[in-house]
Coordinates of C-alpha atoms and ligand atoms in Angstrom, one line a residue:
X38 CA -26.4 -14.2 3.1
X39 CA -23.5 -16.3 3.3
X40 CA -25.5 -19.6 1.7
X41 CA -26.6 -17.5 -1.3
X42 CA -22.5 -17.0 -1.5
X43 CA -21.7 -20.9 -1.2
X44 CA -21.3 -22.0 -4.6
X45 CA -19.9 -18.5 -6.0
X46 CA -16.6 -18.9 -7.9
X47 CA -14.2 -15.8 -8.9
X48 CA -10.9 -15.2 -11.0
X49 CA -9.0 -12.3 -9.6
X50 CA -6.5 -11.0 -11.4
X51 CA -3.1 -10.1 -9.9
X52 CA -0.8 -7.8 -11.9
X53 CA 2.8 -9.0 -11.7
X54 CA 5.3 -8.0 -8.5
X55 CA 4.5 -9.6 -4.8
X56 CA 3.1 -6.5 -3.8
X57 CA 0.4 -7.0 -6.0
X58 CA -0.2 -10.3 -5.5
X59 CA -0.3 -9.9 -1.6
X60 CA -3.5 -7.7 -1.3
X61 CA -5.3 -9.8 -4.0
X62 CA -4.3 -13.4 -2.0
X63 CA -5.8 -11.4 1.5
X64 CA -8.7 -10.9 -0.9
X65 CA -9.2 -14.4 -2.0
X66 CA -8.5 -15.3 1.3
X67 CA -11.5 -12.7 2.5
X68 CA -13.6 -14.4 0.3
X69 CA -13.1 -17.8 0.5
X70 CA -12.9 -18.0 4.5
X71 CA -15.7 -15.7 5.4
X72 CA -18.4 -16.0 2.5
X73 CA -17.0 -19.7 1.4
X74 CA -16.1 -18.5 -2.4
X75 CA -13.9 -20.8 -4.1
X76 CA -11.4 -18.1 -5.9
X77 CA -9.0 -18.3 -8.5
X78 CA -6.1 -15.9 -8.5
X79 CA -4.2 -15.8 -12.1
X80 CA -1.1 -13.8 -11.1
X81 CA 0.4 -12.2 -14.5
X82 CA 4.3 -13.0 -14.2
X83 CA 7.5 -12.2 -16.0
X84 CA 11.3 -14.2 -16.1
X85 CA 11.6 -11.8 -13.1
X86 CA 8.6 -12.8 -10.9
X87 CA 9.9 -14.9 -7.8
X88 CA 9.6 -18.6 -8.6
X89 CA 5.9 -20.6 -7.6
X90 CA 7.8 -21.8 -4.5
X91 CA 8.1 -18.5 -3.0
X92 CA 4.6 -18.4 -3.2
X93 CA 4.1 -21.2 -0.6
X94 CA 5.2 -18.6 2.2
X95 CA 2.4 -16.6 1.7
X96 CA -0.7 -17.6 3.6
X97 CA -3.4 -19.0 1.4
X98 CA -6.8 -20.4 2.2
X99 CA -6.1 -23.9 1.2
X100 CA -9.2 -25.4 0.2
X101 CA -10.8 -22.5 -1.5
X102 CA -7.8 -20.3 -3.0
X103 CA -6.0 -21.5 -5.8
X104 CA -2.8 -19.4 -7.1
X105 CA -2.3 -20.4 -11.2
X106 CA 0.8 -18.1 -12.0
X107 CA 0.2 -17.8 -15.8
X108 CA 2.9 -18.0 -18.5
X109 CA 5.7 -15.0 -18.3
X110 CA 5.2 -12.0 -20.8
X111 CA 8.5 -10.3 -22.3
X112 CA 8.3 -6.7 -22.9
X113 CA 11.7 -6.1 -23.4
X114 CA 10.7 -5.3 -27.0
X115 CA 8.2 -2.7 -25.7
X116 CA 10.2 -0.4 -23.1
X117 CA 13.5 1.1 -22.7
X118 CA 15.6 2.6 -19.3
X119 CA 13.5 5.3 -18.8
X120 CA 9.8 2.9 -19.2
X121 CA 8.0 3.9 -15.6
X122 CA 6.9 1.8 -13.4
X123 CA 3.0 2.2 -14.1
X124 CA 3.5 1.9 -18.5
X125 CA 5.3 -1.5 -17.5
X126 CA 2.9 -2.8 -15.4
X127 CA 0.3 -2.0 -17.6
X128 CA 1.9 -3.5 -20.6
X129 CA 2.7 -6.9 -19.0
X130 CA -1.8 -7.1 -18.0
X131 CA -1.5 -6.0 -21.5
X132 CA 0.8 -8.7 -23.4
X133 CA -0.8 -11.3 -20.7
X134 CA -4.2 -10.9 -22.4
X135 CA -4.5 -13.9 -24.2
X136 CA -3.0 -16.1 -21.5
X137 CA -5.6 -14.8 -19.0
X138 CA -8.0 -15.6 -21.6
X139 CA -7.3 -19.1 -22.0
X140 CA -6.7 -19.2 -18.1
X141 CA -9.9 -18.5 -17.9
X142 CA -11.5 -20.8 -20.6
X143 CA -9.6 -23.7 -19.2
X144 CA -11.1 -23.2 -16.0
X145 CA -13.4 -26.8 -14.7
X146 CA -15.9 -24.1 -14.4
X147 CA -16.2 -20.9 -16.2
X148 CA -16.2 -18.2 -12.9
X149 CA -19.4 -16.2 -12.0
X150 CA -16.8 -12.9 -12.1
X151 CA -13.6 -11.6 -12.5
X152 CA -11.9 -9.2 -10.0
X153 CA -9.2 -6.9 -11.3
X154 CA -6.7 -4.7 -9.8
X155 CA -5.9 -1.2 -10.9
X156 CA -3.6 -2.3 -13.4
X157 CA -5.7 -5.3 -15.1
X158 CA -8.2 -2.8 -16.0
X159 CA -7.4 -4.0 -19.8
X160 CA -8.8 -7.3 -19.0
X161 CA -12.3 -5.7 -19.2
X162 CA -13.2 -7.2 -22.6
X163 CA -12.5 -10.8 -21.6
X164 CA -15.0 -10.4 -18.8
X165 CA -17.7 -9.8 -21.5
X166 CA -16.5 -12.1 -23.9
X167 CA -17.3 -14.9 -21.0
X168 CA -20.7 -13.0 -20.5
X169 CA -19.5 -12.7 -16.2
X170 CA -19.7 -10.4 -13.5
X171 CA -16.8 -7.5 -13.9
X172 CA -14.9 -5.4 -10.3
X173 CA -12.1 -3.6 -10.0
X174 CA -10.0 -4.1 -6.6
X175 CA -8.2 -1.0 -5.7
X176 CA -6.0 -2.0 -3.0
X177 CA -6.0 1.7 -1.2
X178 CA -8.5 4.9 -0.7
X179 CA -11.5 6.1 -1.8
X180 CA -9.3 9.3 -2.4
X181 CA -6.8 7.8 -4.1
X182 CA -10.0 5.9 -6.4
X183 CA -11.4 9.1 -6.8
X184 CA -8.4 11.1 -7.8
X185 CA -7.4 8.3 -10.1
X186 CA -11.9 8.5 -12.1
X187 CA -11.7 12.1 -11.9
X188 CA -7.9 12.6 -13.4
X189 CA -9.3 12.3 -17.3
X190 CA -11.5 15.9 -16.3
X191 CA -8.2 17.4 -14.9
X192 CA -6.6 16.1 -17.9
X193 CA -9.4 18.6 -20.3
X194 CA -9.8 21.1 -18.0
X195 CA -6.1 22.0 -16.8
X196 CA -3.6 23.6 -18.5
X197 CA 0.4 22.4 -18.5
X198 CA 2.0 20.1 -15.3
X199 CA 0.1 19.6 -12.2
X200 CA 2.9 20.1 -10.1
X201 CA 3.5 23.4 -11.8
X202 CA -0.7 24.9 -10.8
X203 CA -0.9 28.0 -8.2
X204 CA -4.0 25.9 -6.8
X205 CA -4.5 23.2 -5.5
X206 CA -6.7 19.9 -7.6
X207 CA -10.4 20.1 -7.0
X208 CA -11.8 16.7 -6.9
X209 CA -15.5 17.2 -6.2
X210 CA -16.6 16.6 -2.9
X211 CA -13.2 15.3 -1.8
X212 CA -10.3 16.9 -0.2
X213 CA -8.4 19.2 -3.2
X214 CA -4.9 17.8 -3.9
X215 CA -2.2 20.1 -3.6
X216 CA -0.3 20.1 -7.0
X217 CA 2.9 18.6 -4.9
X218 CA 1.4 15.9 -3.2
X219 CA -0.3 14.4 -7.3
X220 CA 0.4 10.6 -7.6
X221 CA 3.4 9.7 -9.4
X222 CA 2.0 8.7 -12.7
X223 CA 0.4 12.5 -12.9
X224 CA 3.7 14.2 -12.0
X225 CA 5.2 13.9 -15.9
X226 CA 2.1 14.6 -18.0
X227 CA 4.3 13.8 -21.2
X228 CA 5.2 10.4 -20.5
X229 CA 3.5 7.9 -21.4
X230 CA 2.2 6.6 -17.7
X231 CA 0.3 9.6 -17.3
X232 CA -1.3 8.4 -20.5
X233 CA -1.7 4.8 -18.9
X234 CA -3.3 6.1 -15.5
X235 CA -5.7 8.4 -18.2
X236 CA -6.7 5.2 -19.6
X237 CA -7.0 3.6 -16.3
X238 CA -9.5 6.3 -15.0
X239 CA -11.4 6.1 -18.0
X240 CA -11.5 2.0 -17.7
X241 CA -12.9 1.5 -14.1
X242 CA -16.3 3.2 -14.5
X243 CA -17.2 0.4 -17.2
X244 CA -16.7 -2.1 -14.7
X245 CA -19.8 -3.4 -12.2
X246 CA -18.2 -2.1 -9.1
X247 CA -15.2 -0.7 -7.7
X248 CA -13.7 -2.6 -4.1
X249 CA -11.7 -0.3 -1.8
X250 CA -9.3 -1.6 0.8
X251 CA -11.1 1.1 3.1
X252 CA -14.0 1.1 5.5
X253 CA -16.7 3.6 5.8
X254 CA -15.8 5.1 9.0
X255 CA -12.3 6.1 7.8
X256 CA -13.4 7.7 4.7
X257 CA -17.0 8.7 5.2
X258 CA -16.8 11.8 3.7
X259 CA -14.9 10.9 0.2
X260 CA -17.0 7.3 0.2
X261 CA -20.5 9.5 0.1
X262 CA -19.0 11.9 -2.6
X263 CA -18.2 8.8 -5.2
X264 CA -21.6 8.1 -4.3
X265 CA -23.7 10.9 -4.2
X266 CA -21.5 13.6 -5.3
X267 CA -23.1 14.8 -8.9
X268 CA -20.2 15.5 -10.7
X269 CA -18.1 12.5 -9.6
X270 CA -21.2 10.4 -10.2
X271 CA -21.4 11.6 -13.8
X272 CA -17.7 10.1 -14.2
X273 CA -18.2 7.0 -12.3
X274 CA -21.5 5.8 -11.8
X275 CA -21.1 2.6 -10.1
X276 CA -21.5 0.9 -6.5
X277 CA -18.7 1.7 -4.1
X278 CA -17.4 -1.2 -1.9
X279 CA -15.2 -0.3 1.2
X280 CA -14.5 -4.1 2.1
X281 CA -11.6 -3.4 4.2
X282 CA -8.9 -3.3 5.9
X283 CA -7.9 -6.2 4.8
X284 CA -4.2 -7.3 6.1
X285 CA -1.9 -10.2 6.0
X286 CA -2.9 -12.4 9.5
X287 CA 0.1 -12.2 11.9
X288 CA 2.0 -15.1 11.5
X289 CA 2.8 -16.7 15.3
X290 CA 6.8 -15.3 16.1
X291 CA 9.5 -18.1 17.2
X292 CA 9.9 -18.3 20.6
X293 CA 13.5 -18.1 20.1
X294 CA 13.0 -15.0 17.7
X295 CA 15.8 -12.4 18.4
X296 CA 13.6 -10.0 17.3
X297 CA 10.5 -11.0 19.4
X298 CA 12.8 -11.5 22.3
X299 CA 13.9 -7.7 22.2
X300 CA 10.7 -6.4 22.0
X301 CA 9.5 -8.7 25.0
X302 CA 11.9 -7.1 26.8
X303 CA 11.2 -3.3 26.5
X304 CA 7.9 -1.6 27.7
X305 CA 4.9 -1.1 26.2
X306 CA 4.6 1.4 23.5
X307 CA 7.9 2.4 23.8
X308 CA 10.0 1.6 20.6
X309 CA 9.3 3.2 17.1
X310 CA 9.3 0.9 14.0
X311 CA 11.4 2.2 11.1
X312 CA 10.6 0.8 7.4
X313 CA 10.3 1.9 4.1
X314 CA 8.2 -0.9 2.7
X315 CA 8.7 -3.3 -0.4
X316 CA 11.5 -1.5 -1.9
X317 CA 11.5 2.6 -0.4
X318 CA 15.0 3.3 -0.5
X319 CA 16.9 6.8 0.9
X320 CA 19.7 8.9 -0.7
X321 CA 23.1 8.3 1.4
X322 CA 22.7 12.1 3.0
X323 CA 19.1 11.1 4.3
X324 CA 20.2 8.0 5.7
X325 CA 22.8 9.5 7.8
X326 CA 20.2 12.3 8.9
X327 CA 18.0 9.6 9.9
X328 CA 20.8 7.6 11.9
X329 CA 21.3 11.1 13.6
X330 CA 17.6 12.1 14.5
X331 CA 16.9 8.6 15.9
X332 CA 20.5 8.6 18.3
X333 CA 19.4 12.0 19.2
X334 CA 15.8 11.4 20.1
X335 CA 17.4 9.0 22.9
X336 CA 14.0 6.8 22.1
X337 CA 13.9 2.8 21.2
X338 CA 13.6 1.7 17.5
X339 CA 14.2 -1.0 15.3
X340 CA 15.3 0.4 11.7
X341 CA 14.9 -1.9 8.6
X342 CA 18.3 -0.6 7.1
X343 CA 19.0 -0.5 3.2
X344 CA 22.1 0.7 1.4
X345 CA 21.4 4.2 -0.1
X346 CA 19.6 4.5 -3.2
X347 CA 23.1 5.5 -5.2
X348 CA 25.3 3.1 -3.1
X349 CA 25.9 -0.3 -4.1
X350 CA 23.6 -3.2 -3.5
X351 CA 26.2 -5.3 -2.6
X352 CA 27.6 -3.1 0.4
X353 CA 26.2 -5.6 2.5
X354 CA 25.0 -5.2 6.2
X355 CA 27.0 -7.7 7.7
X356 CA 29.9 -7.8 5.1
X357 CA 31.4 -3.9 5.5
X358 CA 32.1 -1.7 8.0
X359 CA 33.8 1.5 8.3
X360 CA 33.8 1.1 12.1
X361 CA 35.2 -2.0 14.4
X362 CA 31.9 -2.4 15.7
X363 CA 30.4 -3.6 12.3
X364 CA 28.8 -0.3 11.4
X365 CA 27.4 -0.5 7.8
X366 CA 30.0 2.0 5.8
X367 CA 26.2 4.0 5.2
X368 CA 25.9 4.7 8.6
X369 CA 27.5 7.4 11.1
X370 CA 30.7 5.6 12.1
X371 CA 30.3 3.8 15.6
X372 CA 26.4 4.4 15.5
X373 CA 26.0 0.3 16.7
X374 CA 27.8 1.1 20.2
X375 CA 26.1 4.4 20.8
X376 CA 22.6 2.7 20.1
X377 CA 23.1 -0.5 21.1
X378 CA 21.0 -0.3 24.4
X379 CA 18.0 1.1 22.2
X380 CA 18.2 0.3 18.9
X381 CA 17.9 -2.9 16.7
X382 CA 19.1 -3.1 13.1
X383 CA 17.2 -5.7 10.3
X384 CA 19.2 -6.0 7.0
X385 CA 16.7 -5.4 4.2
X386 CA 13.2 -7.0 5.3
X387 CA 11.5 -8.1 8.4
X388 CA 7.9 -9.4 9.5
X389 CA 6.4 -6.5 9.4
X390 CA 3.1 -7.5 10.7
X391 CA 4.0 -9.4 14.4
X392 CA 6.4 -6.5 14.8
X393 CA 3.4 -3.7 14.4
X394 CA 1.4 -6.3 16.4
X395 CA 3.8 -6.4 19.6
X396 CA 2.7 -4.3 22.4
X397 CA 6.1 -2.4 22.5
X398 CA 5.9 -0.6 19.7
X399 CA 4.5 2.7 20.3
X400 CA 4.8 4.1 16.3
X401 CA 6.0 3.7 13.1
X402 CA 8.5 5.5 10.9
X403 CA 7.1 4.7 7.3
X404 CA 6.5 5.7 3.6
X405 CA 2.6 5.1 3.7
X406 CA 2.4 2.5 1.5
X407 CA -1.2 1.6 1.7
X408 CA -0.9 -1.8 3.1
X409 CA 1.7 -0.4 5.8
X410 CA -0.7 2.1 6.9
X411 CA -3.5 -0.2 7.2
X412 CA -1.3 -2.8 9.3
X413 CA -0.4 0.1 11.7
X414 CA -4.1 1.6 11.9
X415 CA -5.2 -2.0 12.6
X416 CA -2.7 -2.4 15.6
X417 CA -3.5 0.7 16.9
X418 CA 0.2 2.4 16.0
X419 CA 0.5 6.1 15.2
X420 CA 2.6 7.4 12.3
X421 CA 5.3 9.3 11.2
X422 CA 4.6 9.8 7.7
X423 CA 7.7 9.9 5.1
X424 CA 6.4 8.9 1.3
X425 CA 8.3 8.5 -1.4
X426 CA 6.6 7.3 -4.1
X427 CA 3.1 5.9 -6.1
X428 CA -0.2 7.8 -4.1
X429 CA 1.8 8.1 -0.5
X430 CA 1.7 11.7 -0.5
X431 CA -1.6 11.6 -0.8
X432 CA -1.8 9.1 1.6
X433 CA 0.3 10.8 4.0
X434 CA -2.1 14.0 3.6
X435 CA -4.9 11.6 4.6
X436 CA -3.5 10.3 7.7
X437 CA -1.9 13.9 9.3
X438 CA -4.9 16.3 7.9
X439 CA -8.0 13.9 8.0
X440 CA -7.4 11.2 10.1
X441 CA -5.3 12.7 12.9
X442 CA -3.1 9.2 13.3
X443 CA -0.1 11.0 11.6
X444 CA 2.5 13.4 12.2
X445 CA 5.1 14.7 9.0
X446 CA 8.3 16.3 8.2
X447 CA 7.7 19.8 7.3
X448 CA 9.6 19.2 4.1
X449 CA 8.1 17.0 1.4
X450 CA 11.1 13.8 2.1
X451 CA 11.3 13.6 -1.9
X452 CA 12.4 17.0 -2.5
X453 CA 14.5 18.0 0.6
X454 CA 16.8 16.1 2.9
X455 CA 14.7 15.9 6.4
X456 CA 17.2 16.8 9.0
X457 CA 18.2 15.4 12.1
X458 CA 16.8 17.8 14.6
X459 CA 13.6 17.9 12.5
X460 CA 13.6 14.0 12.8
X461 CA 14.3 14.3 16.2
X462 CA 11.6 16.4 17.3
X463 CA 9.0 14.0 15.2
X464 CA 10.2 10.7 17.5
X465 CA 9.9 12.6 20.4
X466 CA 6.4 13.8 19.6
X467 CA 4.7 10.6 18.7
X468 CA 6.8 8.2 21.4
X469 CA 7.3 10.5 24.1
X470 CA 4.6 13.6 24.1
X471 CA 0.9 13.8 24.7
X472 CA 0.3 14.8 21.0
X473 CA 1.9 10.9 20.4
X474 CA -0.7 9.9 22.5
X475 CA -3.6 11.3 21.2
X476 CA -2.7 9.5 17.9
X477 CA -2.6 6.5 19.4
X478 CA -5.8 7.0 21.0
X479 CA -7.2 7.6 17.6
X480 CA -5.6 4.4 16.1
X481 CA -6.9 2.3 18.9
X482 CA -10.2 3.5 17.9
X483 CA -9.6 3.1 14.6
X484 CA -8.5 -0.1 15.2
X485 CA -12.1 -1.2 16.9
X486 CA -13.9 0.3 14.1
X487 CA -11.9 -1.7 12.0
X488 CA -13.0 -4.7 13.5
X489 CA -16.9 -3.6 13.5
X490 CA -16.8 -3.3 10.1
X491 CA -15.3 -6.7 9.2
X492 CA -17.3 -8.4 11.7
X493 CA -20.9 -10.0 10.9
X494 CA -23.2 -7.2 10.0
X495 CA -20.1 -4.5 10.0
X496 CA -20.3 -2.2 6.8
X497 CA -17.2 -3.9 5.2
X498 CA -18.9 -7.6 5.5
X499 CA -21.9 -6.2 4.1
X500 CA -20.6 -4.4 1.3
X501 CA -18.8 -7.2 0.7
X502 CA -22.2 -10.0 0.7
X503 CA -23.5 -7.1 -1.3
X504 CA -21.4 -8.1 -4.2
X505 CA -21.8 -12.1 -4.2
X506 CA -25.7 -11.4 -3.9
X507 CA -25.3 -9.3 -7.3
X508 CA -22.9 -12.1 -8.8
X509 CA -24.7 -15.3 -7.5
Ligands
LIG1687 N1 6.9 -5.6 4.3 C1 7.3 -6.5 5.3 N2 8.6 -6.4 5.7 C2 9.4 -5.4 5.2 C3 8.9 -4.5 4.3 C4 7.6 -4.6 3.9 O1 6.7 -7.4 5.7 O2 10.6 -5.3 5.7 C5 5.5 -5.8 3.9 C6 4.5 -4.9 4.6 O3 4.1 -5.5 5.8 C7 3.4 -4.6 3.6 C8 4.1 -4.7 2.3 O4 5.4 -5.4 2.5 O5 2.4 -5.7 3.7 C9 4.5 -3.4 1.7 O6 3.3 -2.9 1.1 P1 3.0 -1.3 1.1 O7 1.7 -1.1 0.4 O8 3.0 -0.8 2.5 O9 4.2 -0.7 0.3 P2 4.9 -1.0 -1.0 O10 6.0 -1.9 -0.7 O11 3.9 -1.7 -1.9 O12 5.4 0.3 -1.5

C-alpha cells in the first residue's frame, strides 16, 4: 500500500489561529512520515497570526511537509465587537479564496487533493476547478461530525432555540444531545454563526470523504451510524475515515527542566494536571473556588494559572501579589506557602504533552478541548472534565457517559460557579479513589488501542491508505 502512496502530493488547508494549524501540521506530518506523501499546508493568516518564525517551533516533517502561510486577509470591514468566533473564521477561508487559489496554481505540481478543515469548507469549488481529489479534516468526533451534517434537519424540523427544547436532540443512531450541552455555534440560532455552521453542515457531504481525529474502537457505535445509519446516510453519504488519534510527538524535556525535575520527584500517578487549553479562561469567583478545592483535596497538582476572564491581562504572575509570598492578587492570599509542598504554578502555558506523558501524573483537570483529550487518552490519564466552550460539552458527555475515562462537576462550569467542596470531592475521586482507578485502567486500554489502530494494519492506518489508494 504504501508504494501506491509514494508519489501522492496534497494541499491541506489550515484555517487561521495555531490551534488550527497544529492538528493539520500532525496531519501532514501523518502523511508524509508514514505513507511518504509530500504535503503542502497553505495556512490562511491575518496581521494577527503569529509571525512564520513561530512556526519553526512546531515539529514538522522536514523533507515532505512544507508550511506556505498565504497572504493576510482583513475583515475588519466585514465584522464588528459582537462577530463570533466561528462567522470570523469562516469569513477569513472566505476572503482567502483567491489567494488559496493561486497558492494552488503556483504550485511545481498541481496536488492529487486538497484536505480542508471544518472551516475551509468554502474552498470546495477550487478543488473542482483544478479537477482534484476533495476531504474534509475534522479534527475531533464522529459525534461532534455527525451533530455538525445532521444540524441543517434540526434546523427544519425544530422550532425556536435549542437550548430552550424539553427534549433532548435526536441525531440518528447517535447518542441525543441534551439541548444544554449543543455546540456553541447552535446556542444563538439568530446570529449569524449558526447560519455559518448551517452552511458548514450542508458543505461536507459534497466533499469525497470526511477524516476524523478518532479511531474505531472509541466511537464504534456513532462511526457505523454515519455509515450505515439510513437517515444520517441520506444527509451524508460519504466514506468515513477515523485516522486517529493523532498528537503532537513529545518533545524530549531538559534535563535541567524545573518542571520535569518536580515531577521526577513525586510518585507515580500521583499529581493532577490542571489546564484550560489554548485560551480557556475562568471568572475571578471560579478561580478562587478552584485554588480552594485543590488546597483542600490535600493531593499534588500543577495548575496552568491565568488571570480571570474580567481581570486584567497585565496582572502578571510574577509581577503582583497581594500576599509576601508572591501570591498572584487572583489567588486566595498565601495560597503559594500552604501548597508549596504539593503544588506547582505555570504562568499562562506549558508543554502540555511531556507533562501528560510523565508517569506522575495520575489525571487531568481540563476543558476537553479535543486535542487535550486525545493527548490524555493517549498517555493513559483519566479526566476531570470542565468545558467551556466550541463542542466540549459534548465532548465532555462523551468521555463521562460513553467512554468511562471521565468524571464532571454536577453543574454545567459555564453556567454555575463549581464550588470548592464539589471540586474537592472530584480530585479525590480520580487521584485518590478506586473509581480514579478504574478510569485509568480504561485510558491505559484506550491508550493500546490507540496504538493498534495507528500501527501497520490497525483500522486508523488503513483507513488512512484507503484514501491515498482512492487519490493516487
Ligand atoms: N497546550 C499546551 N500548553 C498549554 C495549553 C495548551 O501545550 O498550556 C496545547 C495542548 O497540548 C493542545 C492544544 O494546545 O495540543 C490545545 O488544543 P485543544 O484542542 O485541547 O483546545 P483549544 O485550545 O483548541 O481549545
Amino acid at each position: 500500500m504504501e508504494s501506491s502512496c509514494r508519489n501522492l502530493n496534497v494541499a491541506i488547508l489550515a484555517s487561521p489561529g495555531m490551534g488550527h494549524l497544529i492538528p493539520v501540521v500532525v496531519l501532514g506530518n501523518r502523511l508524509a512520515a508514514h505513507h511518504s506523501v509530500r504535503v503542502t499546508v497553505l495556512q490562511v493568516t491575518t496581521a494577527a497570526s503569529p509571525p512564520e518564525s513561530e512556526l519553526l517551533n512546531l515539529p514538522v516533517h522536514k523533507e515532505l511537509v512544507q508550511i506556505i502561510q498565504l497572504p493576510p486577509v482583513d475583515i475588519s470591514h466585514l465584522v464588528g465587537p459582537s462577530t463570533q468566533v466561528v462567522t470570523q473564521l469562516c469569513l477569513m477561508v472566505r476572503e482567502a479564496l483567491p489567494v488559496i487559489r493561486s497558492a494552488i496554481a503556483a504550485m511545481g505540481r498541481r496536488p492529487d487533493a486538497l484536505f480542508v478543515d471544518h472551516f475551509g469548507t468554502d474552498a470546495l469549488p477550487i478543488a473542482a476547478e483544478f479537477n482534484i481529489a476533495k476531504y474534509v479534516y475534522i479534527p475531533s468526533t464522529a459525534w461532534f461530525t455527525a451533530v455538525t451534517v445532521y444540524c441543517p434537519v434540526l434546523d427544519q424540523e425544530i422550532e425556536g432555540q435549542y437550548v430552550d427544547q424539553l427534549e433532548d436532540l435526536i441525531i440518528p443512531g447517535c447518542k441525543p444531545v441534551r439541548p444544554e450541552e449543543v455546540v456553541d455555534p447552535m446556542l444563538d440560532r439568530n446570529d449569524q454563526q449558526y447560519d455559518e455552521y448551517v452552511r458548514m453542515g450542508k458543505q461536507i457531504p459534497l466533499f469525497d470523504g470526511i477524516l476524523l481525529n478518532s479511531w474505531e474502537d472509541l466511537e464504534p457505535k456513532t462511526i457505523l451510524a454515519l455509515r450505515e445509519n439510513e437517515t444520517l446516510r441520506s444527509v451524508v453519504n460519504i466514506p468515513i475515515y477515523p485516522v486517529g488519534p493523532m498528537r503532537r510527538p513529545v518533545e524530549p524535556a531538559s534535563p535541567t527542566s524545573k518542571l520535569k525535575g518536580w515531577l521526577d520527584q513525586q510518585a507515580n500517578e500521583s499529581v493532577l494536571f490542571v489546564s484550560f487549553g489554548s485560551g480557556g479562561m475562568l471568572s475571578a469567583e471560579q478561580i478562587t473556588e478552584l485554588a480552594w478545592g485543590l488546597e483542600l483535596s490535600r493531593q499534588r497538582f500543577i495548575w496552568v494559572v491565568r488571570p480571570p476572564t474580567r481581570g486584567r491581562v497585565d496582572d502578571a504572575f510574577f509581577n503582583i501579589g497581594n500576599s509576601s509570598d508572591g501570591t498572584p492578587s487572583y489567588l486566595p492570599k498565601g495560597f503559594l506557602t500552604r501548597t508549596r509542598d504539593v503544588g506547582l504554578l505555570v504562568p499562562q502555558w506549558a508543554p502540555q504533552v511531556e507533562i501528560l506523558s510523565h508517569p506522575a501524573i495520575g489525571g487531568f483537570l481540563s476543558h476537553c478541548g479535543w486535542n487535550s483529550m486525545l493527548e490524555s487518552i493517549t498517555s493513559g490519564v483519566p479526566i476531570i472534565a470542565w468545558p467551556l466552550y466550541a463542542e466540549q460539552r459534548l465532548n465532555a458527555t462523551f468521555l463521562v457517559e460513553e467512554v468511562g475515562v471521565a468524571v464532571r462537576p454536577r453543574v454545567v462550569p459555564t453556567k454555575q460557579v463549581v464550588g470548592r467542596e464539589e471540586i474537592e470531592r472530584l480530585v479525590r475521586s480520580l487521584i485518590e479513589h478506586e473509581e480514579g482507578q478504574g478510569m485509568r485502567d480504561k485510558a491505559k486500554q484506550l491508550k493500546l488501542s490507540a496504538m493498534d489502530g495507528l500501527g501497520h494494519g490497525g483500522s486508523s492506518y488503513k483507513s488512512m491508505c484507503e484514501i491515498l489508494s482512492r487519490i493516487g
